[in-house]
Coordinates of C-alpha atoms in Angstrom, one line a residue:
M1 CA 0.0 -0.1 0.1
S2 CA 1.5 3.4 -0.9
N3 CA 1.4 6.2 1.6
K4 CA 3.0 8.5 -1.0
N5 CA 0.0 11.1 -1.0
K6 CA -1.3 10.4 2.5
P7 CA -1.5 13.4 4.6
L8 CA 0.8 13.6 7.7
F9 CA -0.7 12.4 11.1
S10 CA -3.8 11.4 9.2
D11 CA -4.0 8.3 11.4
F12 CA -4.3 10.4 14.6
S13 CA -7.6 12.2 15.4
P14 CA -7.4 15.8 16.5
V15 CA -7.3 16.7 20.0
T16 CA -9.9 19.2 21.1
T17 CA -9.1 21.9 23.9
E18 CA -11.7 20.1 26.1
Q19 CA -10.0 16.8 25.7
W20 CA -6.5 18.3 26.4
M21 CA -7.9 20.2 29.6
E22 CA -9.5 17.1 30.8
R23 CA -6.2 15.1 30.6
V24 CA -4.1 18.2 32.1
N25 CA -6.6 18.3 35.2
V26 CA -6.0 14.7 35.8
D27 CA -2.3 15.1 35.6
L28 CA -2.6 18.3 38.1
K29 CA -4.2 15.9 40.8
G30 CA -6.2 18.8 42.1
A31 CA -3.7 21.5 41.8
D32 CA -5.0 24.9 40.4
F33 CA -4.6 25.1 36.7
D34 CA -4.1 29.0 36.6
R35 CA -1.5 28.9 39.4
K36 CA 0.4 26.1 37.9
L37 CA 0.3 26.5 34.1
V38 CA -0.8 30.1 33.3
W39 CA 2.1 32.4 33.2
K40 CA 1.2 35.8 34.5
N41 CA 3.6 38.5 33.1
L42 CA 4.2 41.9 34.9
T43 CA 2.6 43.7 31.8
G44 CA -0.8 42.5 33.3
I45 CA -1.1 39.8 30.6
N46 CA -1.8 36.0 31.2
F47 CA -0.4 33.7 28.8
Q48 CA -1.9 30.2 28.4
P49 CA 0.3 27.1 28.2
C50 CA -1.2 25.7 25.0
Y51 CA -2.9 27.3 21.8
N52 CA -4.5 25.5 18.9
I53 CA -6.9 25.9 16.1
E54 CA -9.9 26.5 18.3
N55 CA -8.4 29.7 19.7
K56 CA -9.2 32.9 18.1
I57 CA -6.0 34.5 17.5
T58 CA -5.7 38.1 16.3
Q59 CA -3.0 38.4 13.6
L60 CA -1.3 41.7 13.8
T61 CA -0.6 43.7 10.6
N62 CA 2.5 46.0 10.1
T63 CA 4.6 44.0 12.4
G64 CA 7.8 44.8 10.4
E65 CA 10.0 42.7 8.0
N66 CA 13.0 40.4 9.2
S67 CA 16.0 42.5 8.0
Q68 CA 18.0 40.8 5.3
S69 CA 20.7 43.4 5.8
L70 CA 20.7 43.3 9.7
V71 CA 23.2 45.9 11.2
N72 CA 25.7 44.3 13.6
Y73 CA 26.7 47.5 15.5
R74 CA 29.6 48.2 18.0
C75 CA 29.9 51.3 19.9
I76 CA 33.2 53.1 19.8
A77 CA 34.4 56.0 22.0
A78 CA 36.0 58.7 19.4
C79 CA 38.4 60.5 21.8
C80 CA 40.1 61.6 18.5
G81 CA 39.9 61.1 14.8
K82 CA 42.8 58.6 14.6
S83 CA 41.9 56.3 17.5
G84 CA 38.3 56.1 16.6
N85 CA 39.1 55.4 13.0
D86 CA 41.7 52.7 14.1
L87 CA 39.0 50.9 16.3
A88 CA 36.4 51.1 13.7
L89 CA 38.6 49.5 11.0
K90 CA 39.3 46.9 13.5
A91 CA 35.8 46.2 14.2
I92 CA 34.9 45.9 10.4
E93 CA 37.8 43.6 10.0
E94 CA 36.1 41.4 12.7
G95 CA 32.9 41.3 11.0
I96 CA 31.0 44.3 12.1
N97 CA 29.0 46.1 9.6
G98 CA 27.9 48.9 11.7
I99 CA 29.7 51.5 13.9
I100 CA 28.2 53.7 16.5
F101 CA 30.6 56.5 17.3
Q102 CA 30.4 58.0 20.7
M103 CA 31.8 61.5 20.0
M104 CA 33.9 62.6 23.1
T105 CA 35.3 65.7 21.5
N106 CA 35.4 67.5 18.3
V107 CA 36.6 65.1 15.5
A108 CA 37.2 65.6 11.8
V109 CA 35.1 63.6 9.7
K110 CA 37.5 62.9 7.0
E111 CA 39.9 61.6 9.6
L112 CA 37.2 59.6 11.5
L113 CA 35.8 57.9 8.6
N114 CA 39.0 57.3 6.4
G115 CA 39.2 54.0 4.8
I116 CA 35.5 53.0 5.8
D117 CA 33.4 52.0 2.8
L118 CA 30.1 54.0 3.4
D119 CA 28.2 52.0 0.7
K120 CA 28.6 48.9 2.9
I121 CA 29.1 50.0 6.3
S122 CA 26.3 51.8 8.5
V123 CA 27.7 54.7 10.6
S124 CA 26.0 56.3 13.5
F125 CA 27.0 59.1 15.8
K126 CA 26.0 60.1 19.2
L127 CA 26.6 63.8 19.2
N128 CA 26.4 65.8 22.4
N129 CA 27.8 69.1 21.2
N130 CA 28.3 70.6 17.5
A131 CA 25.9 68.3 15.9
L132 CA 25.3 70.8 13.1
V133 CA 28.9 71.5 12.3
F134 CA 29.7 67.8 12.4
T135 CA 26.7 66.9 10.2
K136 CA 27.6 69.6 7.6
D137 CA 30.9 67.9 7.3
L138 CA 29.4 64.5 7.3
V139 CA 27.1 65.1 4.3
A140 CA 29.8 66.8 2.3
F141 CA 32.2 63.8 3.0
A142 CA 29.5 61.4 2.2
K143 CA 28.2 63.0 -1.0
G144 CA 27.6 60.4 -3.6
K145 CA 27.6 57.5 -1.2
N146 CA 24.6 55.6 0.2
L147 CA 25.2 56.9 3.8
K148 CA 23.4 54.7 6.3
G149 CA 22.9 54.9 10.1
Y150 CA 21.6 57.7 12.3
I151 CA 22.4 60.6 14.5
D152 CA 21.6 60.5 18.3
T153 CA 21.5 63.8 20.0
G154 CA 20.0 62.5 23.2
L155 CA 17.0 64.6 22.8
I156 CA 14.5 62.2 24.9
S157 CA 17.1 60.1 26.6
S158 CA 18.8 63.1 28.1
Y159 CA 15.4 64.6 29.2
V160 CA 14.2 61.4 30.9
T161 CA 17.7 60.6 32.9
T162 CA 18.2 64.5 33.8
G163 CA 14.9 65.9 34.0
T164 CA 15.9 69.0 31.9
F165 CA 14.3 69.1 28.4
N166 CA 16.8 71.1 26.0
E167 CA 14.7 73.2 23.7
N168 CA 17.6 74.2 21.6
L169 CA 17.9 70.5 20.5
V170 CA 14.5 70.7 18.8
E171 CA 15.9 73.5 16.5
V172 CA 19.1 71.4 15.9
T173 CA 17.0 68.3 15.2
A174 CA 14.9 70.3 12.7
E175 CA 18.1 71.4 10.8
L176 CA 19.6 67.9 11.0
V177 CA 16.6 66.5 9.1
K178 CA 17.1 69.3 6.4
L179 CA 20.8 68.6 6.1
T180 CA 20.4 64.9 5.5
T181 CA 17.5 65.2 2.9
N182 CA 19.7 63.6 0.2
F183 CA 20.4 60.6 2.5
P184 CA 17.0 58.5 2.9
N185 CA 18.9 55.6 4.6
F186 CA 20.5 58.1 7.4
K187 CA 18.1 59.0 10.0
A188 CA 18.4 62.4 11.8
I189 CA 16.0 61.7 14.5
T190 CA 16.6 59.2 17.3
I191 CA 14.0 58.4 19.9
S192 CA 15.2 56.2 22.7
G193 CA 13.2 53.9 24.7
T194 CA 16.0 51.9 26.4
E195 CA 15.9 54.0 29.4
Y196 CA 12.3 52.8 30.5
L197 CA 13.3 49.0 30.6
D198 CA 16.5 49.8 32.1
A199 CA 14.9 51.8 34.8
G200 CA 12.5 48.6 35.6
A201 CA 9.7 49.2 33.3
N202 CA 7.9 46.5 31.4
Q203 CA 7.5 46.0 27.8
V204 CA 3.9 47.7 27.7
Q205 CA 5.3 50.8 29.3
E206 CA 8.4 50.9 27.1
I207 CA 6.3 50.9 24.0
A208 CA 3.6 53.4 25.3
Y209 CA 6.0 56.0 26.5
T210 CA 8.4 55.8 23.5
L211 CA 5.3 56.3 21.1
S212 CA 4.0 59.2 23.4
S213 CA 7.6 60.8 23.2
L214 CA 7.3 60.3 19.3
V215 CA 4.1 62.4 19.4
F216 CA 5.6 65.0 21.6
L217 CA 8.7 65.5 19.4
T218 CA 6.5 65.4 16.1
E219 CA 4.3 68.3 17.4
K220 CA 7.6 70.2 18.3
L221 CA 9.2 69.7 14.9
K222 CA 6.1 70.5 13.1
E223 CA 6.3 73.9 14.8
K224 CA 9.9 74.3 13.2
G225 CA 8.3 73.8 9.9
I226 CA 9.2 70.1 9.4
S227 CA 6.7 67.9 7.5
V228 CA 5.3 64.8 9.3
Q229 CA 6.4 62.8 6.4
A230 CA 10.0 64.1 6.7
I231 CA 10.0 63.2 10.5
F232 CA 8.7 59.7 10.1
D233 CA 11.2 59.1 7.4
N234 CA 14.0 60.3 9.5
L235 CA 13.2 58.1 12.6
N236 CA 15.3 55.8 14.4
F237 CA 14.1 54.1 17.6
N238 CA 16.6 52.7 20.1
L239 CA 14.9 49.9 22.1
A240 CA 16.3 47.9 24.9
V241 CA 15.7 44.1 24.8
G242 CA 15.3 42.1 27.9
L243 CA 15.2 38.3 29.0
E244 CA 11.6 37.6 28.5
Y245 CA 12.3 35.9 25.2
F246 CA 8.7 35.4 23.6
V247 CA 7.6 38.7 25.1
E248 CA 10.3 40.6 23.7
I249 CA 9.7 39.0 20.3
G250 CA 6.1 40.2 20.7
K251 CA 7.1 43.6 22.0
F252 CA 9.0 44.6 18.9
R253 CA 6.1 43.3 16.5
A254 CA 3.6 45.3 18.6
F255 CA 5.6 48.4 18.5
N256 CA 5.9 48.3 14.6
N257 CA 2.2 47.6 14.6
L258 CA 1.2 50.6 17.0
L259 CA 3.8 52.8 15.1
A260 CA 1.9 52.3 12.0
E261 CA -1.3 53.3 13.8
V262 CA 0.2 56.5 15.1
A263 CA 1.5 57.4 11.6
A264 CA -2.0 56.7 10.2
K265 CA -3.5 59.3 12.7
Y266 CA -1.1 61.8 10.9
Q267 CA -2.5 60.5 7.5
L268 CA 0.8 58.7 6.7
A269 CA 0.6 55.2 5.2
D270 CA 4.0 55.0 3.9
F271 CA 7.2 56.0 5.7
S272 CA 10.8 54.6 6.3
N273 CA 12.1 54.3 9.9
T274 CA 14.6 52.0 11.6
I275 CA 14.8 50.2 15.0
T276 CA 17.9 49.5 16.8
A277 CA 17.7 47.0 19.6
K278 CA 20.4 47.2 22.4
T279 CA 20.9 44.5 25.0
S280 CA 19.6 45.8 28.5
I281 CA 21.6 47.1 31.2
W282 CA 18.9 45.8 33.6
S283 CA 19.5 42.0 33.0
K284 CA 23.2 42.0 33.4
S285 CA 25.3 41.0 36.2
I286 CA 28.7 41.5 37.8
T287 CA 28.9 38.2 39.6
D288 CA 29.4 35.2 37.3
A289 CA 29.8 37.9 34.4
E290 CA 30.1 35.3 31.8
T291 CA 26.5 34.4 32.1
N292 CA 26.0 37.9 30.4
L293 CA 26.8 36.1 27.2
L294 CA 24.1 33.9 27.4
R295 CA 21.7 36.7 28.1
C296 CA 22.9 38.8 25.4
T297 CA 22.3 35.8 22.9
T298 CA 18.7 35.5 24.2
E299 CA 18.1 39.0 23.8
A300 CA 19.6 39.4 20.4
M301 CA 17.6 36.4 19.3
A302 CA 14.4 38.0 20.4
A303 CA 15.2 41.1 18.8
I304 CA 16.0 39.7 15.5
L305 CA 12.8 37.6 15.3
G306 CA 11.1 40.7 16.4
N307 CA 12.0 42.3 13.0
V308 CA 14.7 44.9 14.2
D309 CA 17.1 46.7 11.6
G310 CA 20.1 46.8 13.9
V311 CA 21.4 45.2 17.0
L312 CA 24.0 46.5 19.4
I313 CA 25.2 43.8 21.9
D314 CA 27.3 45.3 24.9
A315 CA 30.5 43.3 25.9
Y316 CA 29.6 41.0 28.7
D317 CA 32.2 42.9 31.1
K318 CA 31.1 46.3 30.1
E319 CA 29.3 46.9 33.5
F320 CA 32.4 46.8 35.7
K321 CA 35.4 47.5 33.5
S322 CA 36.4 48.9 30.2
S323 CA 35.8 46.2 27.5
S324 CA 38.5 44.2 26.3
D325 CA 39.3 43.5 22.7
F326 CA 38.2 39.8 23.5
S327 CA 34.9 40.7 25.1
S328 CA 34.1 43.3 22.4
R329 CA 34.7 40.7 19.6
I330 CA 32.8 38.0 21.3
A331 CA 29.8 40.4 21.5
G332 CA 29.9 41.1 17.8
N333 CA 30.2 37.5 17.0
I334 CA 27.0 36.7 18.8
T335 CA 25.1 38.5 16.2
T336 CA 27.1 37.3 13.2
I337 CA 26.7 33.7 14.3
L338 CA 22.8 34.3 14.5
R339 CA 22.8 36.0 11.3
E340 CA 24.9 34.0 9.1
E341 CA 25.0 30.4 10.7
S342 CA 21.5 30.3 12.3
Y343 CA 19.9 32.0 9.3
F344 CA 18.2 34.4 11.4
G345 CA 18.9 37.3 8.9
K346 CA 18.0 35.1 5.9
V347 CA 14.5 33.8 6.6
S348 CA 11.4 36.1 6.1
N349 CA 9.6 36.7 9.3
P350 CA 9.9 33.2 10.8
V351 CA 7.6 33.8 13.7
D352 CA 4.8 34.9 11.8
G353 CA 1.6 32.8 12.1
S354 CA 2.8 31.2 15.5
Y355 CA -0.1 31.0 17.8
Y356 CA 1.8 31.9 20.7
I357 CA 3.7 34.6 19.1
E358 CA 0.7 36.2 17.7
E359 CA -1.2 36.0 21.0
V360 CA 1.7 37.7 22.9
S361 CA 2.1 40.4 20.3
S362 CA -1.5 41.3 20.1
K363 CA -2.0 41.3 23.5
I364 CA 1.0 43.6 24.4
A365 CA -0.3 45.9 21.5
D366 CA -3.6 46.2 23.1
K367 CA -2.1 47.0 26.6
A368 CA 0.3 49.4 25.1
L369 CA -2.2 51.2 23.1
E370 CA -4.6 51.5 26.1
L371 CA -1.5 53.1 28.3
F372 CA -0.5 55.2 25.3
K373 CA -4.0 56.7 25.1
E374 CA -4.3 57.2 28.8
T375 CA -0.9 59.1 28.7
E376 CA -2.1 61.3 25.8
K377 CA -5.5 61.9 27.5
N378 CA -3.8 63.2 30.5
G379 CA -1.7 65.7 28.7
G380 CA 0.8 63.8 26.8
F381 CA 4.4 62.7 27.4
Y382 CA 5.8 65.9 28.7
I383 CA 3.2 66.6 31.1
N384 CA 3.2 63.1 32.4
F385 CA 6.9 63.0 32.9
E386 CA 7.1 66.6 34.6
N387 CA 4.2 65.4 37.2
E388 CA 6.1 62.3 37.6
T389 CA 3.2 60.1 36.6
I390 CA 5.7 58.1 34.1
Q391 CA 8.2 57.6 37.0
Q392 CA 5.9 56.4 39.4
Q393 CA 4.4 53.7 37.0
I394 CA 7.8 52.5 36.3
T395 CA 8.8 52.7 39.9
E396 CA 5.8 50.4 40.9
I397 CA 6.9 47.7 38.1
R398 CA 10.5 47.9 39.1
L399 CA 9.7 47.0 42.9
Q400 CA 7.6 44.2 41.8
K401 CA 10.5 42.9 39.7
L402 CA 12.9 43.4 42.5
K403 CA 10.6 41.6 44.9
L404 CA 10.4 38.6 42.7
I405 CA 14.2 38.4 42.3
S406 CA 14.7 38.7 46.1
Q407 CA 12.2 35.9 46.5
R408 CA 14.1 34.0 43.8
R409 CA 10.9 33.7 42.0
T410 CA 12.6 35.4 39.0
P411 CA 16.0 33.4 38.7
M412 CA 19.0 35.1 37.7
V413 CA 21.9 32.6 37.2
G414 CA 25.0 33.9 39.2
V415 CA 23.0 36.3 41.1
N416 CA 20.2 34.9 43.2
K417 CA 20.6 31.3 41.9
Y418 CA 23.4 29.0 41.1
P419 CA 26.2 31.1 42.3
N420 CA 29.7 30.6 41.1
L421 CA 31.3 29.8 44.5
M422 CA 34.6 29.4 42.7
E423 CA 34.6 33.1 41.9
T424 CA 36.4 36.0 43.6
V425 CA 34.8 39.4 43.2
A426 CA 36.5 42.6 44.4
A427 CA 34.2 44.7 46.6
N428 CA 34.9 48.0 44.9
I429 CA 33.0 46.9 41.6
L430 CA 29.9 45.8 43.6
S431 CA 27.2 48.1 44.1
K432 CA 27.2 50.0 47.4
D433 CA 23.9 51.6 47.9
G434 CA 21.5 49.0 46.4
G435 CA 20.1 51.2 43.8
I436 CA 18.8 54.2 45.4
A437 CA 17.0 56.3 42.8
N438 CA 16.0 59.7 42.2
S439 CA 12.2 59.6 41.9
K440 CA 12.2 62.7 39.4
V441 CA 14.2 60.9 36.7
L442 CA 14.9 57.4 35.2
T443 CA 18.1 55.8 36.3
P444 CA 19.2 53.0 34.1
R445 CA 20.4 50.1 36.5
R446 CA 21.1 46.5 36.9
A447 CA 18.4 44.3 38.5
S448 CA 21.1 42.8 40.7
L449 CA 22.0 46.1 42.6
E450 CA 20.6 45.1 46.0
I451 CA 22.0 41.7 46.0
E452 CA 25.4 43.0 44.9
A453 CA 25.3 45.4 47.8
M454 CA 24.7 42.4 50.2
R455 CA 27.5 40.6 48.6
R456 CA 29.8 43.6 49.0
V457 CA 29.2 43.4 52.7
T458 CA 30.8 40.0 52.7
E459 CA 33.7 41.0 50.6
E460 CA 34.5 44.0 52.8
L461 CA 34.2 41.9 55.8
V462 CA 36.7 39.4 54.3
A463 CA 39.0 42.4 53.4
E464 CA 39.0 43.6 57.0
T465 CA 39.2 40.2 59.0
N466 CA 41.1 38.1 56.3
V467 CA 38.5 35.4 57.1
R468 CA 35.7 34.3 54.7
P469 CA 32.8 33.0 56.6
I470 CA 32.5 29.1 56.4
V471 CA 29.1 27.5 56.1
Q472 CA 28.6 23.8 57.2
L473 CA 25.7 21.6 55.9
A474 CA 25.0 19.0 58.7
S475 CA 22.9 16.4 57.5
Y476 CA 21.5 13.2 59.0
G477 CA 18.5 11.0 58.5
N478 CA 16.4 10.6 55.3
L479 CA 18.9 10.1 52.6
N480 CA 16.9 11.8 49.7
M481 CA 15.5 14.8 51.8
R482 CA 18.8 15.5 53.5
K483 CA 20.5 15.8 50.2
A484 CA 17.8 17.7 48.6
R485 CA 17.7 20.2 51.4
A486 CA 21.5 20.4 51.7
A487 CA 21.8 21.2 47.8
F488 CA 19.2 23.9 48.4
A489 CA 20.9 25.5 51.2
Y490 CA 24.1 25.2 49.1
D491 CA 22.7 27.2 46.4
F492 CA 20.8 29.7 48.5
I493 CA 23.6 30.7 51.1
G494 CA 26.3 30.6 48.4
V495 CA 24.6 34.0 47.0
S496 CA 26.2 35.8 50.1
G497 CA 29.7 34.9 49.0
F498 CA 30.3 32.8 52.1
D499 CA 32.5 29.7 51.8
V500 CA 29.8 27.0 51.6
H501 CA 31.2 23.7 52.1
Q502 CA 29.8 20.5 50.5
E503 CA 27.1 18.5 52.8
E504 CA 28.7 16.6 55.7
S505 CA 26.6 13.5 56.6
F506 CA 26.4 12.3 60.3
A507 CA 25.0 9.1 61.9
S508 CA 22.5 10.8 64.1
A509 CA 21.1 14.1 65.1
E510 CA 23.0 14.1 68.3
V511 CA 26.4 13.4 66.7
A512 CA 25.7 16.1 64.1
A513 CA 24.9 18.6 66.8
R514 CA 28.0 17.9 68.7
E515 CA 30.3 17.7 65.8
S516 CA 29.1 20.9 64.0
A517 CA 29.0 22.9 67.2
K518 CA 32.8 22.2 67.6
S519 CA 33.5 22.7 63.8
A520 CA 35.3 25.8 62.4
A521 CA 32.1 26.9 60.6
H522 CA 30.5 30.1 61.4
V523 CA 27.2 29.1 60.1
V524 CA 25.6 25.6 60.4
V525 CA 22.5 24.5 58.5
I526 CA 20.6 21.6 59.7
C527 CA 19.6 19.3 56.8
S528 CA 17.1 16.5 57.0
S529 CA 13.5 15.5 56.6
D530 CA 10.3 16.9 58.1
E531 CA 9.9 13.5 59.9
D532 CA 13.4 13.8 61.2
Y533 CA 12.7 17.3 62.5
D534 CA 9.6 16.6 64.3
Q535 CA 11.6 13.9 66.2
T536 CA 15.1 15.4 66.7
A537 CA 15.2 19.0 65.8
V538 CA 14.6 20.5 69.0
N539 CA 17.1 18.2 70.7
F540 CA 19.6 19.0 67.9
V541 CA 19.4 22.9 68.7
K542 CA 19.6 22.3 72.3
T543 CA 22.6 20.1 72.3
F544 CA 24.3 22.6 69.8
R545 CA 23.7 25.6 71.9
A546 CA 25.0 23.8 75.1
I547 CA 28.4 23.7 73.4
N548 CA 28.3 26.8 71.0
T549 CA 26.2 30.0 71.6
E550 CA 28.3 32.3 68.8
K551 CA 27.6 30.3 65.6
V552 CA 24.6 31.1 63.5
L553 CA 22.4 27.9 63.2
L554 CA 19.8 27.5 60.7
L555 CA 17.6 24.9 59.5
A556 CA 16.7 24.0 55.9
G557 CA 13.0 23.5 55.6
A558 CA 9.8 24.8 57.1
P559 CA 9.2 23.1 60.5
K560 CA 5.9 23.2 62.2
N561 CA 7.2 24.0 65.8
M562 CA 9.2 27.0 64.7
D563 CA 8.3 29.0 68.0
E564 CA 9.8 26.1 70.1
L565 CA 13.1 25.7 68.0
T566 CA 13.5 29.5 68.0
A567 CA 13.0 29.3 71.9
A568 CA 15.8 26.6 71.9
G569 CA 18.3 28.9 70.1
L570 CA 17.6 28.3 66.2
D571 CA 18.5 31.6 64.2
G572 CA 16.2 31.0 61.4
V573 CA 15.5 28.7 58.5
V574 CA 16.2 28.6 54.6
N575 CA 13.3 27.4 52.3
M576 CA 11.4 28.1 49.1
R577 CA 9.7 31.1 50.6
S578 CA 12.6 32.6 52.2
D579 CA 13.7 36.1 50.9
V580 CA 17.3 36.0 49.8
L581 CA 18.0 39.5 50.8
V582 CA 16.4 39.5 54.0
T583 CA 17.7 36.1 55.2
L584 CA 21.2 36.6 54.1
S585 CA 21.5 40.1 55.4
A586 CA 20.4 38.8 58.9
I587 CA 23.0 36.0 58.8
Q588 CA 25.6 38.5 57.6
Q589 CA 25.1 40.8 60.6
K590 CA 25.3 38.2 63.2
V591 CA 28.5 36.7 61.5
L592 CA 29.8 40.2 61.1
Q593 CA 29.5 41.0 64.9
T594 CA 31.1 37.7 65.9
L595 CA 34.2 38.0 63.4
K596 CA 34.8 41.7 64.2
S597 CA 34.7 41.0 68.0
L598 CA 37.6 38.3 67.5
V599 CA 39.5 41.1 65.4
I600 CA 39.1 43.6 68.2

């Protein structure tokens, strides 16, 4: 019998949503479906675990096109023409096809761009001063070339981070639009949204506030005689990209969709803008910094699949030192591999039609449009920023994010989970104040600042006393549970930077109590099963405290008789509900007092 023309899977009957739900509820054994399987994002959107043909999915239009000429950017500080040019040529040799020059001083265009093929390489410029003079020289130098890239004067980014809007830059921007008229692929207006996400905002807020700032700036430029068509044709958007992979893909698609909606309100149907995605500051870490490479890869993938025109990946060590040649090259190679070897830049809109991606995109678009309309109704971008409405709304989301990180419900490898205990981190590169923010402005920051500040206390203690606190995991009883709880405690307390030793097993609770009380450890964690705790935990604590009253004594788990254990001398517990900052800070303080008293 020939199966040549037989439809694939024809032997299997389709499964309805009702059948799927019946099976899932059986497997959940009474557990709540929404709590277990529905993902609740901080954008206020709930995502289902499964979609099929029965779901009515809205497919967005105008979500952008997967760029066949994706620009792989590298940012270069141009302290002078010669050094900036040397670094740019080196980057191009390494496969970079887009340079962003951070202009540190007045530089001659001819010297800066010497040897760079402007028909092949995109060149962009961050200009804080003398933007008009520089641009006049640039357009003269690029005459007859297909100049590509953008100019960023920091018009919006400077305002949201300093609280001062520079009206003169509006006039400068208007002149830049006129100067670059003959270069349609070179954008004279850059609107940044990276500051929102890096200050702790969610994706809905990033989209809504970026588009609101576009409306604000459009009205300003119209007053200077610039047409709406010229404005939209000169737009470059800089957006941050975070770690929520599918949500970030949906964010960029939703942004393109809503940008077209805003343009339509200005009676524009056809315009040419660019979007440049930059890996976020928020998601990066100083501890176990190499994990930033994985974060950058995930972020770059999301941005490319979200149909951006260019990607800027920060070096993995940028947050705590000047990037090395190695780290800069590795950053550039990420996009090159995704574009060339993974074919991300060679497939047309690969996520289109995916039920899940379409659902994410449409829900983000709906929420962002709602917030955008609310912002405009209440006076627009400038009024809402001046009265601190935008800052307050972002602060609310940031605090929720930080709480989830502190509770370890949002895992960050090397930060609040899976710490690298072999790593030595200098105290001076860690955050000291834990991210104290000015409520009047947006401050781009790492999500890990508070945990870094806690880790810094440990490193400063080690520098002062020349002793790194030792943690002993004293286990006994049920083999499976003691190992599981020892592994949890090892991971949890390791975040503090203490020297956590591997689990040490004892024949009984009494032996474990006596031996651990006499050991060189500064912190002892009891590791066993709930049944063993019911029978022996109180006696363990009493035996331990009869020998040693100085050490910190913890228990891994959630015992029922906590009051009795505390009265006997237990200092606390570590379990799935423990807040990593609160718990470890309390342990630190007691260890700190003990060690400093010994030094004195």
